[in-house]
Amino acid sequence: MSADRTPANKAVSETQLIARAQQGDEAAFEALFNTHKRRVYSLCLRMTGDTAEAEDLAQEAFLQLFRKISTFRGESAFTTWLHRLVVNVVLMHLRKKGLQQVSLDEPDGSREEPVKRDYGEDDHRLLGSVARIRLARAIESLPHGYRSVFILHDVEGYEHNEIAQIMNCSIGNSKSQLHKARLKLRELLREEAKNLAPEESELSGLDPER
Amino acid sequence: MSDQDNETTVPERAACREFERGLASYLEGGAEPSVLAHAKQCPYCAVILADLEQIRFVSHHLPQEEPPARLWANIRAHLEAEGIIREPVPAWRRWLPRPAFFPSSAPLGALAALALFAATLLVPGRSMENRSRLNAGTAGGGMVAASVAPIGPDENLTRTLSEMEEAYRSRESSLEPTIKAAYQRSLASLDACIHECSRHCEMEPGNTLARQYLVRAYQTKAEVLASALEYGGR
Ligand SMILES: [Zn+2]
């Protein structure tokens, strides 16, 4: 099984799978779905914070993908194509729900949000070890306005110019939303840590394998 | 932020305000030497910088969530209804929990015997269907009984399969528990499929679909067993 996991083999087999899916081969559709389902569903879940919505959106994204797969010619990476499609499906859904993503009326960087800070005694490094589960939960409770930019940039790895294009905002706006989102997350995590018992706040270190 | 938040937003230290102004750009890779310099001197700002760097780092390594299993079933149903699936996976293969899971291996000589067996089952199956359409199956009665009961005419095949199964049973304890469990699930599913198809073949000797499924279930069982034997033999 491990032999199939090298990047070169993966690319070759994905190309073959796409070709077979273009012929309507169910097994190829299923294999493509299995390869990408976790990342697609996780993105939907983080953007919406709701498992039922995430499931619907992941379904919609995969259906759009498979309906269009015959037009895929391999000019761009399949994964890039798929994830752009997922992001569009999710953002369209959030817009329909009336959830404003970026406050476009705000001039770029005109007003920096002051960093919330305590110059007091307990301003120690509360986030010395941010557990990934806690962070994932905190992201889901971010206000929608900050959440999308944060997820696209810090979780999904998009650049600000790509986000500006996707979200139809300026690059400066994307940058300032990202910074505010990080600060807000820090606040959320610090508040949560303060409410924990002291022994619980000493969370286990970040384990990249987990 | 309003002025009521003064206890948490203290804007009095000019150097800290300067740090805050450069912080976003610094985190995005901008050249802001004053940010790092200040963080080295100011423990409060050092905490903020460390927190934000950690958030940025951990966000890149968040665990991915597994969608519910029904997601594929729902997508599949849409694809089928819309005619996007043109080459469906045969129903008998869906009995396997995860066909791709098994290490693919040369199916050995047993499979050659099975292919022959498949041909012997399929050919009379088709001719039977034609015959039953023509004269209500009376002429083929004897042959139907011979080719269906108990499960097929090829004793070699059933013997080969049971030998393979015996060999597998003697080795299954050496398999990894997860692998063993997967094989067990598959074999149980296939046995159920074989049982069901045999029953249909007996009830409706002219049912070619049931016959095809039966043959494929045998083939798949032989493949699974061959794969298990090869896997366990390594
Ligand atoms: Zn400072």
Coordinates of C-alpha atoms and ligand atoms in Angstrom, one line a residue:
Chain A
M1 CA 0.0 0.0 0.0
S2 CA 2.8 2.4 0.8
A3 CA 4.2 2.2 -2.7
D4 CA 1.1 4.1 -4.0
R5 CA 1.7 7.1 -1.6
T6 CA 4.8 8.6 -3.3
P7 CA 3.9 12.0 -4.9
A8 CA 4.8 10.8 -8.4
N9 CA 2.6 7.7 -8.2
K10 CA -0.1 9.8 -6.7
A11 CA -0.1 12.2 -9.6
V12 CA 0.0 9.4 -12.2
S13 CA -2.8 7.5 -10.5
E14 CA -4.9 10.7 -10.1
T15 CA -4.5 11.5 -13.8
Q16 CA -5.7 8.0 -14.6
L17 CA -8.6 8.3 -12.2
I18 CA -9.7 11.6 -13.8
A19 CA -9.5 10.0 -17.2
R20 CA -11.6 7.1 -16.0
A21 CA -14.1 9.4 -14.3
Q22 CA -14.5 11.3 -17.6
Q23 CA -15.6 7.9 -19.0
G24 CA -18.2 7.7 -16.3
D25 CA -16.5 5.0 -14.2
E26 CA -18.1 4.8 -10.8
A27 CA -15.0 3.3 -9.1
A28 CA -12.9 6.3 -10.3
F29 CA -15.5 8.8 -9.0
E30 CA -15.4 7.0 -5.7
A31 CA -11.6 6.9 -5.5
L32 CA -11.4 10.7 -6.3
F33 CA -14.0 11.3 -3.6
N34 CA -12.1 9.3 -1.1
T35 CA -8.8 11.1 -1.8
H36 CA -10.3 14.5 -1.3
K37 CA -13.3 14.1 1.0
R38 CA -11.5 14.9 4.3
R39 CA -10.0 18.2 3.1
V40 CA -13.2 19.3 1.3
Y41 CA -15.4 18.4 4.3
S42 CA -13.1 20.0 6.8
L43 CA -13.0 23.2 4.8
C44 CA -16.8 23.3 4.6
L45 CA -17.0 22.6 8.3
R46 CA -14.6 25.3 9.3
M47 CA -16.2 27.9 7.1
T48 CA -19.7 27.2 8.3
G49 CA -19.1 25.8 11.8
D50 CA -22.1 23.5 11.3
T51 CA -21.9 19.7 10.4
A52 CA -25.2 19.6 8.5
E53 CA -24.3 22.6 6.4
A54 CA -20.8 21.3 5.8
E55 CA -22.2 18.0 4.6
D56 CA -24.6 19.7 2.2
L57 CA -21.9 21.9 0.8
A58 CA -19.4 19.1 0.4
Q59 CA -22.0 17.2 -1.5
E60 CA -22.8 20.2 -3.7
A61 CA -19.1 20.8 -4.4
F62 CA -18.4 17.2 -5.3
L63 CA -21.5 17.1 -7.5
Q64 CA -20.4 20.3 -9.3
L65 CA -16.9 18.8 -9.7
F66 CA -18.1 15.5 -11.2
R67 CA -20.6 17.2 -13.5
K68 CA -17.8 19.3 -14.9
I69 CA -15.0 16.7 -14.8
S70 CA -15.4 16.1 -18.5
T71 CA -14.2 19.6 -19.1
F72 CA -11.1 19.2 -17.0
R73 CA -8.0 19.3 -19.3
G74 CA -5.2 19.2 -16.8
E75 CA -3.9 22.8 -17.4
S76 CA -4.2 23.5 -13.7
A77 CA -3.7 21.1 -10.8
F78 CA -6.8 19.1 -10.1
T79 CA -6.5 19.7 -6.4
T80 CA -6.3 23.5 -7.0
W81 CA -9.3 23.4 -9.3
L82 CA -11.3 21.3 -6.8
H83 CA -10.5 23.5 -3.8
R84 CA -11.2 26.7 -5.6
L85 CA -14.6 25.2 -6.5
V86 CA -15.3 24.3 -2.9
V87 CA -14.4 27.8 -1.7
N88 CA -16.8 29.3 -4.2
V89 CA -19.6 26.9 -3.2
V90 CA -19.1 27.8 0.4
L91 CA -18.8 31.6 -0.1
M92 CA -21.9 31.6 -2.4
H93 CA -23.8 29.8 0.4
L94 CA -22.6 32.3 3.1
R95 CA -23.6 35.2 0.8
K96 CA -27.0 33.7 0.3
K97 CA -27.4 33.5 4.1
G98 CA -26.5 37.2 4.2
L99 CA -23.3 36.7 6.1
Q100 CA -21.0 39.5 5.1
Q101 CA -17.5 38.2 4.7
V102 CA -15.3 41.3 4.6
S103 CA -16.4 44.7 5.6
L104 CA -15.7 46.3 2.2
D105 CA -16.6 49.8 3.4
E106 CA -13.7 49.9 5.7
P107 CA -10.6 51.7 4.2
D108 CA -7.6 49.5 4.2
G109 CA -5.6 49.5 7.4
S110 CA -6.9 53.0 8.3
R111 CA -7.6 52.0 11.8
E112 CA -5.5 49.4 13.6
E113 CA -7.4 47.4 16.2
P114 CA -5.5 47.8 19.4
V115 CA -4.1 44.5 20.7
K116 CA -6.0 43.4 23.8
R117 CA -3.4 43.0 26.4
D118 CA -3.1 42.7 30.2
Y119 CA -0.1 44.5 31.6
G120 CA -1.0 42.6 34.7
E121 CA 0.5 39.7 36.5
D122 CA -1.2 36.9 34.6
D123 CA 0.0 37.9 31.2
H124 CA 2.1 34.8 30.9
R125 CA 2.3 32.7 27.7
L126 CA -1.1 31.2 28.0
L127 CA -0.8 29.7 24.6
G128 CA 2.5 28.1 25.1
S129 CA 1.0 25.0 23.7
V130 CA -2.2 25.5 21.7
A131 CA -3.9 22.1 21.2
R132 CA -5.1 21.8 17.7
I133 CA -8.6 20.7 18.7
R134 CA -9.0 23.8 20.8
L135 CA -7.8 26.0 18.0
A136 CA -10.2 24.3 15.5
R137 CA -13.1 25.0 17.9
A138 CA -12.0 28.6 18.4
I139 CA -11.9 29.1 14.6
E140 CA -15.5 27.9 14.4
S141 CA -16.6 30.5 16.9
L142 CA -14.8 33.4 15.1
P143 CA -17.2 36.0 13.7
H144 CA -18.0 35.2 10.1
G145 CA -16.4 38.4 8.9
Y146 CA -12.9 37.3 9.9
R147 CA -13.3 33.6 9.6
S148 CA -13.2 33.2 5.8
V149 CA -10.0 35.1 5.3
F150 CA -8.3 33.4 8.2
I151 CA -9.2 29.9 7.0
L152 CA -8.3 30.7 3.4
H153 CA -4.9 32.1 4.5
D154 CA -3.7 30.4 7.6
V155 CA -5.4 27.0 7.2
E156 CA -5.7 26.5 3.5
G157 CA -2.5 28.4 2.5
Y158 CA -3.9 30.9 -0.1
E159 CA -2.0 34.1 -0.7
H160 CA -3.5 37.5 -0.1
N161 CA -3.8 38.3 -3.8
E162 CA -5.7 35.0 -4.4
I163 CA -8.0 35.8 -1.4
A164 CA -8.6 39.3 -2.7
Q165 CA -9.7 37.8 -6.0
I166 CA -11.8 35.0 -4.4
M167 CA -13.5 37.3 -1.9
N168 CA -13.7 40.3 -4.2
C169 CA -11.9 42.6 -1.8
S170 CA -8.6 44.5 -1.8
I171 CA -5.3 42.8 -0.8
G172 CA -5.0 45.3 2.1
N173 CA -8.4 44.4 3.3
S174 CA -7.5 40.7 3.2
K175 CA -4.4 41.4 5.3
S176 CA -6.1 43.5 7.9
Q177 CA -9.0 40.9 8.2
L178 CA -6.4 38.2 8.7
H179 CA -4.6 40.2 11.5
K180 CA -7.9 40.9 13.2
A181 CA -8.9 37.3 13.0
R182 CA -5.6 36.1 14.6
L183 CA -6.0 38.7 17.4
K184 CA -9.6 37.6 17.9
L185 CA -8.5 34.0 18.1
R186 CA -5.9 34.8 20.6
E187 CA -8.5 36.5 22.7
L188 CA -10.9 33.5 22.5
L189 CA -8.2 31.1 23.4
R190 CA -6.9 33.2 26.3
E191 CA -10.4 33.6 27.7
E192 CA -10.9 29.9 27.4
A193 CA -7.6 29.2 29.1
K194 CA -8.5 31.6 31.9
N195 CA -11.7 29.7 32.6
L196 CA -9.9 26.4 32.8
A197 CA -8.5 25.0 36.0
P198 CA -4.8 25.6 36.3
E199 CA -3.8 22.0 35.7
E200 CA -6.0 21.9 32.6
S201 CA -4.4 24.9 31.1
E202 CA -1.1 23.1 31.0
L203 CA -2.2 21.3 27.9
S204 CA -0.2 18.6 26.3
G205 CA 2.3 19.9 23.8
L206 CA 1.6 20.1 20.1
D207 CA 1.9 16.8 18.6
P208 CA 2.2 17.1 14.8
E209 CA 1.4 13.5 14.3
R210 CA -1.9 13.6 16.0
Chain B
M1 CA -13.0 49.3 20.6
S2 CA -14.6 51.7 23.1
D3 CA -13.0 53.4 26.0
Q4 CA -14.7 51.0 28.4
D5 CA -12.2 48.4 27.4
N6 CA -9.4 50.4 28.9
E7 CA -8.5 47.8 31.5
T8 CA -7.5 45.4 28.7
T9 CA -6.3 47.8 26.0
V10 CA -3.7 50.0 27.6
P11 CA -2.4 52.3 24.9
E12 CA 0.0 54.1 27.1
R13 CA 3.4 52.6 26.1
A14 CA 4.5 54.2 23.0
A15 CA 7.0 51.5 22.2
C16 CA 4.3 48.9 22.5
R17 CA 2.0 50.9 20.2
E18 CA 4.8 51.0 17.7
F19 CA 5.2 47.2 18.0
E20 CA 1.5 46.7 17.4
R21 CA 1.7 48.9 14.3
G22 CA 4.4 46.7 12.7
L23 CA 3.1 43.4 14.0
A24 CA 0.8 42.4 11.1
S25 CA 3.4 43.2 8.5
Y26 CA 6.1 41.3 10.5
L27 CA 3.9 38.2 10.7
E28 CA 3.4 38.3 6.9
G29 CA 7.1 38.3 6.4
G30 CA 7.6 42.1 6.2
A31 CA 10.9 43.6 7.2
E32 CA 10.0 45.1 10.6
P33 CA 13.2 44.9 12.7
S34 CA 11.7 47.0 15.4
V35 CA 9.0 44.3 16.1
L36 CA 11.5 41.6 17.1
A37 CA 13.8 44.1 18.8
H38 CA 10.9 45.3 21.0
A39 CA 9.6 41.8 21.7
K40 CA 13.1 41.0 23.1
Q41 CA 12.8 43.8 25.6
C42 CA 9.1 43.8 26.4
P43 CA 7.8 40.6 28.0
Y44 CA 4.2 41.6 27.3
C45 CA 4.7 42.1 23.6
A46 CA 6.9 38.9 23.5
V47 CA 3.8 37.0 24.7
I48 CA 1.6 38.5 22.0
L49 CA 4.1 37.7 19.3
A50 CA 4.6 34.1 20.5
D51 CA 0.9 33.5 20.7
L52 CA 0.2 34.8 17.2
E53 CA 3.1 32.9 15.7
Q54 CA 1.8 29.8 17.4
I55 CA -1.7 30.3 16.1
R56 CA -0.3 30.8 12.6
F57 CA 1.8 27.6 12.9
V58 CA -0.9 25.4 14.4
S59 CA -3.5 26.6 11.9
H60 CA -1.4 25.0 9.1
H61 CA -1.5 21.7 10.9
L62 CA -5.1 21.3 11.9
P63 CA -6.6 17.8 11.9
Q64 CA -9.0 17.0 9.1
E65 CA -12.5 15.8 9.8
E66 CA -14.0 12.6 8.4
P67 CA -17.3 13.3 6.7
P68 CA -20.2 10.9 7.5
A69 CA -20.3 7.7 5.4
R70 CA -23.6 8.6 3.9
L71 CA -22.0 11.5 2.0
W72 CA -20.7 9.2 -0.8
A73 CA -23.9 7.2 -0.9
N74 CA -25.8 10.5 -1.5
I75 CA -23.4 11.8 -4.1
R76 CA -23.4 8.4 -5.9
A77 CA -27.2 8.4 -6.0
H78 CA -27.2 11.9 -7.7
L79 CA -24.5 10.9 -10.2
E80 CA -26.4 7.8 -11.1
A81 CA -29.8 9.6 -11.4
E82 CA -28.1 12.3 -13.7
G83 CA -26.5 9.6 -15.9
I84 CA -23.0 10.8 -15.0
I85 CA -22.0 7.3 -13.8
R86 CA -22.0 5.3 -17.1
E87 CA -19.9 2.4 -15.9
P88 CA -21.2 1.4 -12.5
V89 CA -19.3 -0.8 -10.2
P90 CA -21.1 -4.2 -10.3
A91 CA -23.4 -4.7 -7.4
W92 CA -21.5 -7.8 -6.2
R93 CA -18.4 -5.7 -5.8
R94 CA -20.1 -3.4 -3.4
W95 CA -20.4 -6.3 -1.0
L96 CA -16.7 -5.8 -0.4
P97 CA -16.2 -3.1 2.3
R98 CA -13.1 -1.8 0.5
P99 CA -11.8 -3.6 -2.5
A100 CA -8.8 -1.3 -2.9
F101 CA -7.7 -2.2 0.6
F102 CA -6.5 -5.6 -0.2
P103 CA -3.0 -6.0 -1.5
S104 CA -3.2 -6.8 -5.1
S105 CA -1.5 -10.1 -5.8
A106 CA -1.3 -12.5 -8.7
P107 CA -4.4 -14.6 -8.1
L108 CA -2.4 -17.8 -8.7
G109 CA -3.5 -20.9 -10.5
A110 CA -6.8 -21.1 -8.6
L111 CA -8.1 -18.2 -10.5
A112 CA -7.5 -19.7 -13.8
A113 CA -9.6 -22.6 -12.7
L114 CA -12.2 -20.2 -11.6
A115 CA -12.3 -18.4 -14.9
L116 CA -13.0 -21.7 -16.6
F117 CA -15.6 -22.4 -14.0
A118 CA -17.2 -19.0 -14.7
A119 CA -17.4 -19.9 -18.4
T120 CA -19.1 -23.2 -17.7
L121 CA -21.7 -21.5 -15.5
L122 CA -22.3 -18.6 -17.7
V123 CA -22.7 -20.3 -21.0
P124 CA -25.5 -22.8 -19.9
G125 CA -27.0 -19.9 -18.1
R126 CA -27.5 -17.9 -21.2
S127 CA -28.7 -20.8 -23.3
M128 CA -31.1 -21.7 -20.5
E129 CA -32.6 -18.3 -20.6
N130 CA -33.2 -18.6 -24.4
R131 CA -34.6 -22.0 -24.0
S132 CA -37.0 -21.1 -21.3
R133 CA -38.2 -18.2 -23.3
L134 CA -38.9 -20.5 -26.2
N135 CA -40.6 -23.4 -24.5
A136 CA -41.1 -22.5 -20.9
G137 CA -38.0 -24.4 -19.7
T138 CA -39.3 -27.9 -20.2
A139 CA -36.5 -29.1 -22.5
G140 CA -33.7 -27.9 -20.3
G141 CA -35.0 -29.3 -17.0
G142 CA -32.5 -32.0 -16.5
M143 CA -29.6 -29.7 -17.4
V144 CA -30.8 -27.0 -15.1
A145 CA -30.7 -29.4 -12.2
A146 CA -27.3 -30.6 -13.2
S147 CA -25.7 -27.2 -13.6
V148 CA -27.2 -25.5 -10.6
A149 CA -27.5 -28.1 -7.8
P150 CA -25.9 -27.8 -5.4
I151 CA -24.1 -24.7 -6.4
G152 CA -22.5 -25.6 -9.7
P153 CA -21.2 -28.4 -11.8
D154 CA -17.5 -27.9 -11.2
E155 CA -16.4 -30.0 -8.3
N156 CA -12.8 -28.9 -8.9
L157 CA -13.7 -25.4 -8.2
T158 CA -15.6 -26.0 -5.0
R159 CA -12.7 -28.2 -3.9
T160 CA -10.1 -25.6 -4.7
L161 CA -12.1 -22.9 -2.9
S162 CA -12.5 -25.0 0.2
E163 CA -8.8 -25.9 0.1
M164 CA -8.0 -22.2 -0.1
E165 CA -10.4 -21.4 2.7
E166 CA -8.8 -24.1 4.9
A167 CA -5.3 -22.8 4.1
Y168 CA -6.5 -19.3 5.0
R169 CA -8.1 -20.4 8.3
S170 CA -4.8 -22.0 9.3
R171 CA -3.0 -18.8 8.7
E172 CA -5.4 -16.1 9.7
S173 CA -4.2 -15.9 13.3
S174 CA -0.8 -14.6 11.9
L175 CA -2.5 -11.6 10.2
E176 CA -2.6 -8.2 11.7
P177 CA -5.9 -7.7 13.5
T178 CA -7.2 -4.9 11.3
I179 CA -6.3 -6.8 8.1
K180 CA -7.8 -10.0 9.5
A181 CA -11.0 -8.2 10.4
A182 CA -11.3 -6.8 6.9
Y183 CA -10.8 -10.2 5.3
Q184 CA -13.3 -11.7 7.7
R185 CA -15.9 -9.0 6.8
S186 CA -15.4 -9.5 3.1
L187 CA -15.6 -13.3 3.3
A188 CA -18.7 -13.1 5.4
S189 CA -20.3 -10.7 2.9
L190 CA -19.3 -12.9 0.0
D191 CA -20.6 -16.0 1.7
A192 CA -23.9 -14.2 2.3
C193 CA -23.9 -13.2 -1.4
I194 CA -23.1 -16.7 -2.5
H195 CA -25.9 -18.1 -0.3
E196 CA -28.4 -15.5 -1.6
C197 CA -27.5 -16.0 -5.3
S198 CA -27.6 -19.8 -5.0
R199 CA -31.0 -19.6 -3.5
H200 CA -32.2 -17.4 -6.4
C201 CA -30.6 -19.7 -8.9
E202 CA -32.5 -22.6 -7.4
M203 CA -35.8 -20.8 -7.3
E204 CA -35.4 -19.4 -10.8
P205 CA -33.1 -21.5 -12.9
G206 CA -33.4 -19.0 -15.7
N207 CA -32.3 -16.0 -13.7
T208 CA -29.1 -15.2 -15.5
L209 CA -28.4 -12.1 -13.3
A210 CA -28.4 -14.2 -10.2
R211 CA -26.1 -16.7 -11.9
Q212 CA -23.7 -14.0 -13.0
Y213 CA -23.6 -12.6 -9.5
L214 CA -23.0 -16.0 -8.1
V215 CA -20.1 -16.6 -10.4
R216 CA -18.6 -13.2 -9.6
A217 CA -19.0 -13.8 -5.9
Y218 CA -17.0 -17.0 -6.3
Q219 CA -14.4 -15.2 -8.3
T220 CA -14.2 -12.5 -5.8
K221 CA -14.0 -14.9 -2.9
A222 CA -11.1 -16.7 -4.7
E223 CA -9.4 -13.4 -5.2
V224 CA -9.8 -12.4 -1.6
L225 CA -8.5 -15.7 -0.4
A226 CA -5.6 -15.7 -2.8
S227 CA -4.7 -12.2 -1.7
A228 CA -5.0 -13.2 2.0
L229 CA -2.9 -16.3 1.5
E230 CA -0.2 -14.3 -0.4
Y231 CA -0.4 -11.6 2.2
G232 CA -0.2 -14.0 5.1
G233 CA 2.6 -15.9 3.5
R234 CA 4.9 -13.0 3.3
Ligands
ZN1 ZN 5.7 46.1 24.5

